[in-house]
Structure formats: structure tokens, C-alpha cells
PDB file of C-alpha atoms in Angstrom:
ATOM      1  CA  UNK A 161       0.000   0.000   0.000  1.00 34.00           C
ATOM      2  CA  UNK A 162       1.191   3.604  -1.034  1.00 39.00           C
ATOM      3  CA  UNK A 163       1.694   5.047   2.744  1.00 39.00           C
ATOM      4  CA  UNK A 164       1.434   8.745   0.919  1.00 40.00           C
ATOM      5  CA  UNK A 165      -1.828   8.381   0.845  1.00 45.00           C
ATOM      6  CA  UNK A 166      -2.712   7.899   4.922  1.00 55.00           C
ATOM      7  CA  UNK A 167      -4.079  11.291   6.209  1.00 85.00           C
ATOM      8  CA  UNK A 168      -5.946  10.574   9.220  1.00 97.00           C
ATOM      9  CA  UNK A 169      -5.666   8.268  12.521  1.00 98.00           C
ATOM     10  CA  UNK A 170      -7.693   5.874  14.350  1.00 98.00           C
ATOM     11  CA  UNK A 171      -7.636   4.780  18.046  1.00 98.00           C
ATOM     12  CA  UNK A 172      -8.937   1.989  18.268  1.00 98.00           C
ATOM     13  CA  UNK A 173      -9.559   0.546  21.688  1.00 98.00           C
ATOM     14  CA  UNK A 174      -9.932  -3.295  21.710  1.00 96.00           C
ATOM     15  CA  UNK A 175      -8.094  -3.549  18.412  1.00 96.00           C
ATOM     16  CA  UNK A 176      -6.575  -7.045  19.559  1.00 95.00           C
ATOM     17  CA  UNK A 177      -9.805  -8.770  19.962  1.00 92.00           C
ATOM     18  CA  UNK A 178     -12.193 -10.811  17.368  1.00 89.00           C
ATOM     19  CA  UNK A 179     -13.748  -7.854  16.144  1.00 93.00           C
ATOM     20  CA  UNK A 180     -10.976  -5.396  17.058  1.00 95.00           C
ATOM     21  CA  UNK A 181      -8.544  -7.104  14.794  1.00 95.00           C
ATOM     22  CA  UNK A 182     -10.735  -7.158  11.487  1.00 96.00           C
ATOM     23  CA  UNK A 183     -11.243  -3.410  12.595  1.00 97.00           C
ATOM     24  CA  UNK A 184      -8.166  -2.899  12.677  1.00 97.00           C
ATOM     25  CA  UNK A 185      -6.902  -4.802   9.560  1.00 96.00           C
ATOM     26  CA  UNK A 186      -9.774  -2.664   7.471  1.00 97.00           C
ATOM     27  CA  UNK A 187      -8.591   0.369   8.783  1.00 98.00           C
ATOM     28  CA  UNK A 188      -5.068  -0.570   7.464  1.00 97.00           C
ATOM     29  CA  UNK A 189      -6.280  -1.431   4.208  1.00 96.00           C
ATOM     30  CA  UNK A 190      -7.910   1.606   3.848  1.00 96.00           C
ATOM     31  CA  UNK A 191      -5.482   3.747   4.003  1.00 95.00           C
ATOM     32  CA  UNK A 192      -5.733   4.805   8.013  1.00 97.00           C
ATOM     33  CA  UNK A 193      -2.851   5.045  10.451  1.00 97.00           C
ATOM     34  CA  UNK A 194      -4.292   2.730  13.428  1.00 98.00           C
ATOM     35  CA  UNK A 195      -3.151   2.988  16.981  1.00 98.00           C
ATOM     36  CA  UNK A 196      -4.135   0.081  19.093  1.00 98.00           C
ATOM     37  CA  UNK A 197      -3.705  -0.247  22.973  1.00 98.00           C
ATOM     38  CA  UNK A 198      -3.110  -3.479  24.121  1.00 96.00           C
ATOM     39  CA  UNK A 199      -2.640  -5.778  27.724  1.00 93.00           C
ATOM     40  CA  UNK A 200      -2.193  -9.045  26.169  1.00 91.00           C
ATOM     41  CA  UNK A 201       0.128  -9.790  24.438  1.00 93.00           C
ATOM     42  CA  UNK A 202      -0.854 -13.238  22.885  1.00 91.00           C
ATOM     43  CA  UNK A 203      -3.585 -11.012  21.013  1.00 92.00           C
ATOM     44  CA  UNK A 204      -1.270  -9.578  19.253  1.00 94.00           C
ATOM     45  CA  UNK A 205      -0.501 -12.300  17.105  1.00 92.00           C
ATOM     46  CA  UNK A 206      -4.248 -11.799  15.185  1.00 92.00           C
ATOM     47  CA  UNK A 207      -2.674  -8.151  13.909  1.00 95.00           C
ATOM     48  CA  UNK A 208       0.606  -9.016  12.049  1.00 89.00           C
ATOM     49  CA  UNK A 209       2.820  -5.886  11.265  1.00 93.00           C
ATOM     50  CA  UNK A 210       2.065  -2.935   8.927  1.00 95.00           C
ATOM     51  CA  UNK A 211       3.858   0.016   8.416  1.00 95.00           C
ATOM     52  CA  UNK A 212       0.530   2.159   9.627  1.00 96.00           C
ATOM     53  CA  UNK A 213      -0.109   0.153  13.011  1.00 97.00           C
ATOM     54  CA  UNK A 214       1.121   1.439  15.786  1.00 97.00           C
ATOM     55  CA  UNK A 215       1.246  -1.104  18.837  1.00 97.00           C
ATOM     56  CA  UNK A 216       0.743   0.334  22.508  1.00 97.00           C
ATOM     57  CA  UNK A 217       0.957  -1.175  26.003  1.00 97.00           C
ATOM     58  CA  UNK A 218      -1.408   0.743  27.925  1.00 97.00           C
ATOM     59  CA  UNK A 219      -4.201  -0.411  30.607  1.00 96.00           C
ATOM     60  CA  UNK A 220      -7.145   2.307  29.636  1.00 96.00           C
ATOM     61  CA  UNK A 221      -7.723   2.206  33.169  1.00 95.00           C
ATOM     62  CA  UNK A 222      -5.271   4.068  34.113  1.00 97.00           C
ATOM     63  CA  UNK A 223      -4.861   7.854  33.564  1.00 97.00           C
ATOM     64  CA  UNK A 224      -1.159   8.079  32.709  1.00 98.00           C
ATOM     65  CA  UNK A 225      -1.529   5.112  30.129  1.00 98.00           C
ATOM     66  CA  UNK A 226      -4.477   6.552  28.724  1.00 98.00           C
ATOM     67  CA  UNK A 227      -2.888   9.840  28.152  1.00 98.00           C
ATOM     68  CA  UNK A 228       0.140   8.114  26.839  1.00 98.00           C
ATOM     69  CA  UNK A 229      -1.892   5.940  24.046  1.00 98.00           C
ATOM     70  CA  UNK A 230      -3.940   9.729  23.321  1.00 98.00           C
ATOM     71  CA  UNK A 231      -0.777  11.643  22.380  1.00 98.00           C
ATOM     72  CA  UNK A 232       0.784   8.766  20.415  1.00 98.00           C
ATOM     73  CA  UNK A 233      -2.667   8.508  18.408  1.00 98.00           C
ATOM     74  CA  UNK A 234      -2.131  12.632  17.877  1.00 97.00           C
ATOM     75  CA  UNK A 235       1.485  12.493  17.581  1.00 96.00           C
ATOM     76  CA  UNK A 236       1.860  12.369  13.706  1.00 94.00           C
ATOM     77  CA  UNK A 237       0.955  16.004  11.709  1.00 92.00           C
ATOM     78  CA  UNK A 238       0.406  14.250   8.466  1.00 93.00           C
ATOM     79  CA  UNK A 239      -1.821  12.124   9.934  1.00 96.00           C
ATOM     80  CA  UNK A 240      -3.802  14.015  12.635  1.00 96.00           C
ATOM     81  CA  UNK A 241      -6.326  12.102  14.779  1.00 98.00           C
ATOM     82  CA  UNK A 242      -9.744  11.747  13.648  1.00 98.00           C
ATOM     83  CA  UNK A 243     -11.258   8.585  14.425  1.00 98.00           C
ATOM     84  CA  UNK A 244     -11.733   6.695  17.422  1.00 98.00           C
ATOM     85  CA  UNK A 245     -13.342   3.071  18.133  1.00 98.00           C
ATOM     86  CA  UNK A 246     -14.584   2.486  21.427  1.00 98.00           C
ATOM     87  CA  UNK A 247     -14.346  -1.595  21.600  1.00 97.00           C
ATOM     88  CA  UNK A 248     -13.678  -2.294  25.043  1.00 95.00           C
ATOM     89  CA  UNK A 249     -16.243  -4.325  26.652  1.00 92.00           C
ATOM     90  CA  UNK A 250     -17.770  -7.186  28.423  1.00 90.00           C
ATOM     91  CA  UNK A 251     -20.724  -9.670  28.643  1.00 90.00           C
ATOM     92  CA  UNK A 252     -22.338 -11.329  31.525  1.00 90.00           C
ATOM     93  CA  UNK A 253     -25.868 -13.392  31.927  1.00 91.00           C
ATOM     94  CA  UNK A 254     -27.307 -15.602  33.756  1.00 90.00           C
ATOM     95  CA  UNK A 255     -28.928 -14.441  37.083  1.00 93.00           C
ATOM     96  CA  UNK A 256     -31.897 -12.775  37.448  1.00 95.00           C
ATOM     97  CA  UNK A 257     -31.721  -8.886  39.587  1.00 96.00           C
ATOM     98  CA  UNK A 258     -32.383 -10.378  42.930  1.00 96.00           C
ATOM     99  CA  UNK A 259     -29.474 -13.688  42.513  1.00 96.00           C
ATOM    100  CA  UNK A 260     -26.745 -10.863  41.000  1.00 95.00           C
ATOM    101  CA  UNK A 261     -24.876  -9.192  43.147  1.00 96.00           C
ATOM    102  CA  UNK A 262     -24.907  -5.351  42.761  1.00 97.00           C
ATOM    103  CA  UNK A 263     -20.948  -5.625  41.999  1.00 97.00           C
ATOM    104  CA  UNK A 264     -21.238  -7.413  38.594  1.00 96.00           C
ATOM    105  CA  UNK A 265     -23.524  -3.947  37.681  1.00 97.00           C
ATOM    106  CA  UNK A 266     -20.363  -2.289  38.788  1.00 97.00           C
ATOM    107  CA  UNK A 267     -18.089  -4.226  36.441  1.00 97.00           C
ATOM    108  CA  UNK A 268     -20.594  -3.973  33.364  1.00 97.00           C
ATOM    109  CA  UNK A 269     -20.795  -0.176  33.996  1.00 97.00           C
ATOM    110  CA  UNK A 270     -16.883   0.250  34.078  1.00 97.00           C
ATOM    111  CA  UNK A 271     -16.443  -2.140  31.394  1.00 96.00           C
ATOM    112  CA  UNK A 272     -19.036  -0.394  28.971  1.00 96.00           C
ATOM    113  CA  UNK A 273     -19.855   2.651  29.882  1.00 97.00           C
ATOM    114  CA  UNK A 274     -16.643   4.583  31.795  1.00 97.00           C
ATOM    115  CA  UNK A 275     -14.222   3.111  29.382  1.00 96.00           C
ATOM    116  CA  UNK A 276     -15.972   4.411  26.320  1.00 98.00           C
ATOM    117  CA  UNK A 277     -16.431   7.746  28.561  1.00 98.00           C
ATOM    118  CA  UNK A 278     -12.837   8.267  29.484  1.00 98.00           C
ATOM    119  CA  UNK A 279     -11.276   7.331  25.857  1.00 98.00           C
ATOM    120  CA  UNK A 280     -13.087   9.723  24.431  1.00 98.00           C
ATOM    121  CA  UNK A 281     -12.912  12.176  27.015  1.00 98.00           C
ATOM    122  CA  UNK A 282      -9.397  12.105  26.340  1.00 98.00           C
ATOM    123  CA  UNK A 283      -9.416  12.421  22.868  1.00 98.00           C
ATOM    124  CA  UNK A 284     -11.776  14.689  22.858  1.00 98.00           C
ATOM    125  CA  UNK A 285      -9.446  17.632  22.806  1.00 98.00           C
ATOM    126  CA  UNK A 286      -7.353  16.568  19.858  1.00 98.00           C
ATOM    127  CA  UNK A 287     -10.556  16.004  17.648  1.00 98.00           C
ATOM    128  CA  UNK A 288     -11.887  19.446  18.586  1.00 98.00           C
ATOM    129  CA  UNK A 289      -8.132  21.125  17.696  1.00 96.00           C
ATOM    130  CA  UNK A 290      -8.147  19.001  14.349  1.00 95.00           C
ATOM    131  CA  UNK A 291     -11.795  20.564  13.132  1.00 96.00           C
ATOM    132  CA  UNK A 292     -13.572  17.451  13.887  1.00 97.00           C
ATOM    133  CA  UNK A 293     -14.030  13.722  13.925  1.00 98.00           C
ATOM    134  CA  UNK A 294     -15.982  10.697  14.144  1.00 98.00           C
ATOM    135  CA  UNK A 295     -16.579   8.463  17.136  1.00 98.00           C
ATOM    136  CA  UNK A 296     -17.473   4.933  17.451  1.00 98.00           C
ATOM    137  CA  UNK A 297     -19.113   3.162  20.904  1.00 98.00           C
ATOM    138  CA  UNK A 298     -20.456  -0.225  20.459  1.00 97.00           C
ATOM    139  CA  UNK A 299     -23.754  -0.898  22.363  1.00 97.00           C
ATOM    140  CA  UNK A 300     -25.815  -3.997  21.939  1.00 96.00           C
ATOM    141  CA  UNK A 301     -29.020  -5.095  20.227  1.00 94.00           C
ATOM    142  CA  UNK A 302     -30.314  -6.327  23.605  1.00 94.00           C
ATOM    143  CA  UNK A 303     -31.298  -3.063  24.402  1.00 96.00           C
ATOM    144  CA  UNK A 304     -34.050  -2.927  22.214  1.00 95.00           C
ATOM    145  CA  UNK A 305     -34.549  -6.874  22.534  1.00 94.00           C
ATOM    146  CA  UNK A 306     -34.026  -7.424  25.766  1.00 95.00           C
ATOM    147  CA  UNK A 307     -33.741 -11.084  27.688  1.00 93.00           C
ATOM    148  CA  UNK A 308     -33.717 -12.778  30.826  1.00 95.00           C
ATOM    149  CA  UNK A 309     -30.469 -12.988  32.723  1.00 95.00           C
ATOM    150  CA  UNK A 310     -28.784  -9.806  31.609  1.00 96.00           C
ATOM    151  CA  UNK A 311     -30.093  -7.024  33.382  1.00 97.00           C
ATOM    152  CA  UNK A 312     -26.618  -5.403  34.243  1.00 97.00           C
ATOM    153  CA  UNK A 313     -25.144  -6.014  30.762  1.00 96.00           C
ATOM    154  CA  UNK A 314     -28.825  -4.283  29.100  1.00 97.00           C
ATOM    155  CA  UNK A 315     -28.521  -1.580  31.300  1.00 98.00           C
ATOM    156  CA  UNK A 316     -25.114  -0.939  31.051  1.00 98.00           C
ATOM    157  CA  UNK A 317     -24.996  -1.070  26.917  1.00 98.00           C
ATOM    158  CA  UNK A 318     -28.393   0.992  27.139  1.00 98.00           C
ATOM    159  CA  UNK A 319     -26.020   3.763  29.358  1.00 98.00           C
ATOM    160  CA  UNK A 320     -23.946   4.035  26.181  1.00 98.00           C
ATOM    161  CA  UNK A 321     -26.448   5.023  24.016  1.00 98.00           C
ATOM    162  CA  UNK A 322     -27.530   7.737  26.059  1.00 98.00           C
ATOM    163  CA  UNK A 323     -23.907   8.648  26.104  1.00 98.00           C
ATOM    164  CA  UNK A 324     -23.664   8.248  22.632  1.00 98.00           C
ATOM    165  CA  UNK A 325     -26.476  10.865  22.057  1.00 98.00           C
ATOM    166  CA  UNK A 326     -25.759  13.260  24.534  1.00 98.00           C
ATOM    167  CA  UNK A 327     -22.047  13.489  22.845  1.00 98.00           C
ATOM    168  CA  UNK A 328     -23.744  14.109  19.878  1.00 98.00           C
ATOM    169  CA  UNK A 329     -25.634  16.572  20.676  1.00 98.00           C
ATOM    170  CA  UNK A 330     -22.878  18.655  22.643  1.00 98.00           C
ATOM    171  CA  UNK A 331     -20.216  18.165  19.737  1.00 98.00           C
ATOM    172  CA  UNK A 332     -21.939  18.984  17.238  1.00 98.00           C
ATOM    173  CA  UNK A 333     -20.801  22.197  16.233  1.00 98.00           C
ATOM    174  CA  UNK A 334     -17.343  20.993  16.659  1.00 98.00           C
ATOM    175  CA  UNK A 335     -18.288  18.573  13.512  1.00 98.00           C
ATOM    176  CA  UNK A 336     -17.376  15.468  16.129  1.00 98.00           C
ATOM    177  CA  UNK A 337     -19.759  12.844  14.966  1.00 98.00           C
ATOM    178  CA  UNK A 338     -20.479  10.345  17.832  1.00 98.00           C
ATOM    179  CA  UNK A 339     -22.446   7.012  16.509  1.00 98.00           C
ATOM    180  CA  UNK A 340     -22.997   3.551  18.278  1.00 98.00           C
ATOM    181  CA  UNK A 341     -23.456   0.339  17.058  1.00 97.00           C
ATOM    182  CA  UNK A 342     -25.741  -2.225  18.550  1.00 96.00           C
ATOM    183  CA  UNK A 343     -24.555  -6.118  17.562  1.00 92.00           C
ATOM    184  CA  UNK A 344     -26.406  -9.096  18.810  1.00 86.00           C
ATOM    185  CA  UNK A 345     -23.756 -12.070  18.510  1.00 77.00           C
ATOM    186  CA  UNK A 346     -20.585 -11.385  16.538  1.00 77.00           C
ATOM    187  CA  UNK A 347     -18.760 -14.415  14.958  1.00 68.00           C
ATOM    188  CA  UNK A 348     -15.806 -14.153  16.910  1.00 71.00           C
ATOM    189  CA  UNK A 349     -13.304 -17.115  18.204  1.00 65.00           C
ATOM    190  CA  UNK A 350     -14.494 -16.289  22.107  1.00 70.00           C
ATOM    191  CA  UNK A 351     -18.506 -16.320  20.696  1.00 68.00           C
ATOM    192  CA  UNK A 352     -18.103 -19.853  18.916  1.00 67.00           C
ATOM    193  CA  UNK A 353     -16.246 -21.273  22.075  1.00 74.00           C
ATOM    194  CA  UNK A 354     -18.505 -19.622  24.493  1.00 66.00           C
ATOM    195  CA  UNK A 355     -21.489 -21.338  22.126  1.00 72.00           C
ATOM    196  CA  UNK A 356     -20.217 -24.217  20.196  1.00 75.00           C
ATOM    197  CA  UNK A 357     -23.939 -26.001  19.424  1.00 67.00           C
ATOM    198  CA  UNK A 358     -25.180 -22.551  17.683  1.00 74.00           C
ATOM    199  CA  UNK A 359     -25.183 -22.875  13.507  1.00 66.00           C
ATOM    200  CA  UNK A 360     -23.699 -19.359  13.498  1.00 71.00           C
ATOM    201  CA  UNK A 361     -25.737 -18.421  10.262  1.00 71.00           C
ATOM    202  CA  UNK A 362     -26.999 -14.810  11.576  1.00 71.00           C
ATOM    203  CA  UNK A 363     -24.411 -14.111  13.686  1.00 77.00           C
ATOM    204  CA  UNK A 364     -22.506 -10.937  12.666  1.00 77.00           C
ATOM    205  CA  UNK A 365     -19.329 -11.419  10.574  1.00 90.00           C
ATOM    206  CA  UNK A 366     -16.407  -9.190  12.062  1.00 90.00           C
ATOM    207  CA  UNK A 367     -15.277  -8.025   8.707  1.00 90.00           C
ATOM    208  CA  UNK A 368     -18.876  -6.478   8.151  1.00 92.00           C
ATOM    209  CA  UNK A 369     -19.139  -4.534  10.771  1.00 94.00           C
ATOM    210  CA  UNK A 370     -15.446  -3.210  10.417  1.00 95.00           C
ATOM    211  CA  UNK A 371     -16.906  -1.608   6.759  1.00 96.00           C
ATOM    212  CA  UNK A 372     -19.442  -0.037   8.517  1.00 97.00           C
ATOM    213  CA  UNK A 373     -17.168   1.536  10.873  1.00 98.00           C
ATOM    214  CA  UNK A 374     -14.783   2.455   8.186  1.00 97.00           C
ATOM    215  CA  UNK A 375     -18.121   4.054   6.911  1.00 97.00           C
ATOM    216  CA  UNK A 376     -18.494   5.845   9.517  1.00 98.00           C
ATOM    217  CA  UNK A 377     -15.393   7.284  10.627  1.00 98.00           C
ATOM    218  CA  UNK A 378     -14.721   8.226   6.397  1.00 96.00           C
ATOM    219  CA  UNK A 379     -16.575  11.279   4.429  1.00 96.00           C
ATOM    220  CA  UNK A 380     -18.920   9.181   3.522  1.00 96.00           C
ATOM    221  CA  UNK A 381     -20.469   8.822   6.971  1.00 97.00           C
ATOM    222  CA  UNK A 382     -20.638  12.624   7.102  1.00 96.00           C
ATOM    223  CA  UNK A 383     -24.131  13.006   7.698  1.00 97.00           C
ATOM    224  CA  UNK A 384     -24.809  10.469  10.359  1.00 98.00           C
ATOM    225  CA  UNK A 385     -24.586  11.240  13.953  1.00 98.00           C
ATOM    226  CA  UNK A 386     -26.394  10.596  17.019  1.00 98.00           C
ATOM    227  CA  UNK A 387     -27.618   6.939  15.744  1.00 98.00           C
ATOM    228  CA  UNK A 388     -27.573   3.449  17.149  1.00 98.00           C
ATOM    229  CA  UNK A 389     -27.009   1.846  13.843  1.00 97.00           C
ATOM    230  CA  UNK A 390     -27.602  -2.152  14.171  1.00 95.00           C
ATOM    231  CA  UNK A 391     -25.198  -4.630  12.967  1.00 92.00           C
ATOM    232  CA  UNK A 392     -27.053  -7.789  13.476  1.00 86.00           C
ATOM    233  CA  UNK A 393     -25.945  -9.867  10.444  1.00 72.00           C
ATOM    234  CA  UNK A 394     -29.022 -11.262   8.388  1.00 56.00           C
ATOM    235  CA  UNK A 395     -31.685 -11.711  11.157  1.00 46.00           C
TER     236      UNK A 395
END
């Protein structure tokens, strides 16, 4: 790929994991300059090496890391930073409200909801200074079909919608774009071990919903903000 032609930068948060990875690898082959945090480092393997990717240890969790990952992602002039995918997450089920303890809400809420917050809190800044942006958070179909067993992971995904709208609405005139995606299953290597009886014909292919991110974060996404756009494969 002609490297001359890269203008802009992702961050990409979860850019190791099933879906991360494709992200990433579309991204690449699009012409972006991806930065990816990452914790472990057997993940890393699923990304390869590209002269665009830039690799960097950093628990999101922690402010100084954070910061660190932010001004690598806005480190390169030619390629300011305009994109950023909010993939960090997690998934729990199985207990009704009164048989879950309160602190699994807790973990759902910091897993879904303050990570997205505090990424793009960060980066924030540098997409306001660089005229704009577009910015990704990745809710769930659940909260609009809801089930049994998964009241802190509905609530929690439902908390980044509201959060997705609300940044919409307050960035608007900074042309920041803020959009969220709401998946039901995505084919991913965790999904089919976590469910290995399922057919897997409408789960959501990974390299799918990377185009429609790519979408998204391009020009050609320009006049979509404020949705919860769902990627739910053929069902």
C-alpha cells in the first residue's frame, strides 16, 4: 500500500480482539494510520505488522496510560487524529436482579460505559483542535430486545447510548460525529467457544461490521450522527 496516501488516525480501543482485529486490519487497508492499545500480548498475534499500526501497552484504566496511548494517536501532523473506536467491553448473563450481586452492575458499567467515557474524554481535545471527527461506541441489540439474565449487561450497553447521544448533541458544532453500534452475537473465536452447538448463520461477521465503521469514521459517513445503527448480520 502507497503510505502517501494515509491522512488521518484511528484509536482503536480493543483492536486485539475478534472484532478489534478485522477493525483494525480494514482500517489498514484503507489507508488509516491505526493505533491500538493493548494488555495481552498473545492477542497480538491476530494483527501481524504494517507500516501504519502502531502497537501500545497501555491499561485504559489508568490515567497516565491513557494519556500516553492519546498523544501517540495525535502524535503524527500528516496524519492528525480523527477517528476513534470504542471496543472495550464485556458480557455477563445468567442471574436474574435479585441472585446478581450489585458488583457485577459495577463491572458492566466500568467495562461499557466509563471506558468508552474516558477514551473519548481524552481524545476529545485533539478532535476538537483538528476541526472534527468521528466516534465509534459499540452498544448492543439487547437493548431494544431485551432477555432474561442480563439485566446489568442491558442496562449498562443501554447507558452508552444515552452517552452516545448526549455526545452528539454537545459536539456537534465541533463537527465530532459520535455514533454507536448495537450487535447481537458477533462471529468471533471467544462467541463460537462460548457457544459451540449454535449454527452461526446470523451471527454478525467481524469483517462487516469493520466496513461499517470504516463508513463511519470516512466522508462518507458525514451526515450520520447521534444513531444506534444495528449490525445484526441477516436476522
Amino acid at each position: 500500500m502507497d503510505t502517501s496516501t494515509t491522512t488521518r488516525t484511528a484509536l482503536v480501543t480493543g483492536g486485539t480482539g475478534g472484532l478489534g482485529s478485522a477493525v483494525t486490519a480494514h482500517l489498514l487497508g484503507t489507508g488509516w494510520r491505526v493505533v491500538v492499545p493493548w494488555l495481552v500480548r498473545d492477542e497480538l498475534a491476530r494483527l501481524g505488522e504494517h507500516p501504519n499500526l502502531h502497537l501500545v501497552q497501555a491499561d485504559l484504566s489508568d490515567p497516565s496510560a491513557l494519556e500516553n496511548a492519546i498523544r501517540i494517536a495525535a502524535a503524527e501532523p500528516g496524519a492528525p487524529l480523527f477517528g476513534l473506536v470504542n471496543l472495550v467491553g464485556g458480557f455477563t448473563s445468567g442471574h436474574r436482579v435479585h441472585e446478581e450481586p450489585v458488583a457485577v452492575l459495577d463491572a458492566q458499567l466500568n467495562l461499557n460505559v466509563r471506558t468508552a467515557y474516558t477514551v473519548t474524554q481524552a481524545a476529545l481535545p485533539h478532535l476538537i483542535r483538528g476541526g472534527g471527527g468521528s466516534v465509534i461506541c459499540i452498544s448492543a441489540a439487547a437493548t431494544r430486545r431485551p432477555f432474561a439474565g442480563a439485566a446489568a449487561y442491558i442496562a449498562s450497553k443501554a447507558a452508552v447510548v444515552s452517552l452516545v447521544e448526549t455526545l452528539a448533541l454537545e459536539y456537534s458544532d465541533d463537527r465530532i460525529r459520535v455514533n454507536a453500534l448495537l450487535p447481537f452475537v458477533i462471529d468471533t473465536p471467544g462467541n463460537r467457544a462460548a457457544m459451540p452447538d449454535s449454527t452461526r448463520e446470523d451471527w454478525a461477521k467481524p469483517a462487516d461490521i469493520a466496513r461499517v465503521i470504516e463508513f463511519l469514521l470516512s466522508d462518507d459517513g458525514a451526515a450520520v450522527t447521534g444513531g444506534s445503527i444495528p449490525v445484526t448480520g441477516v436476522n
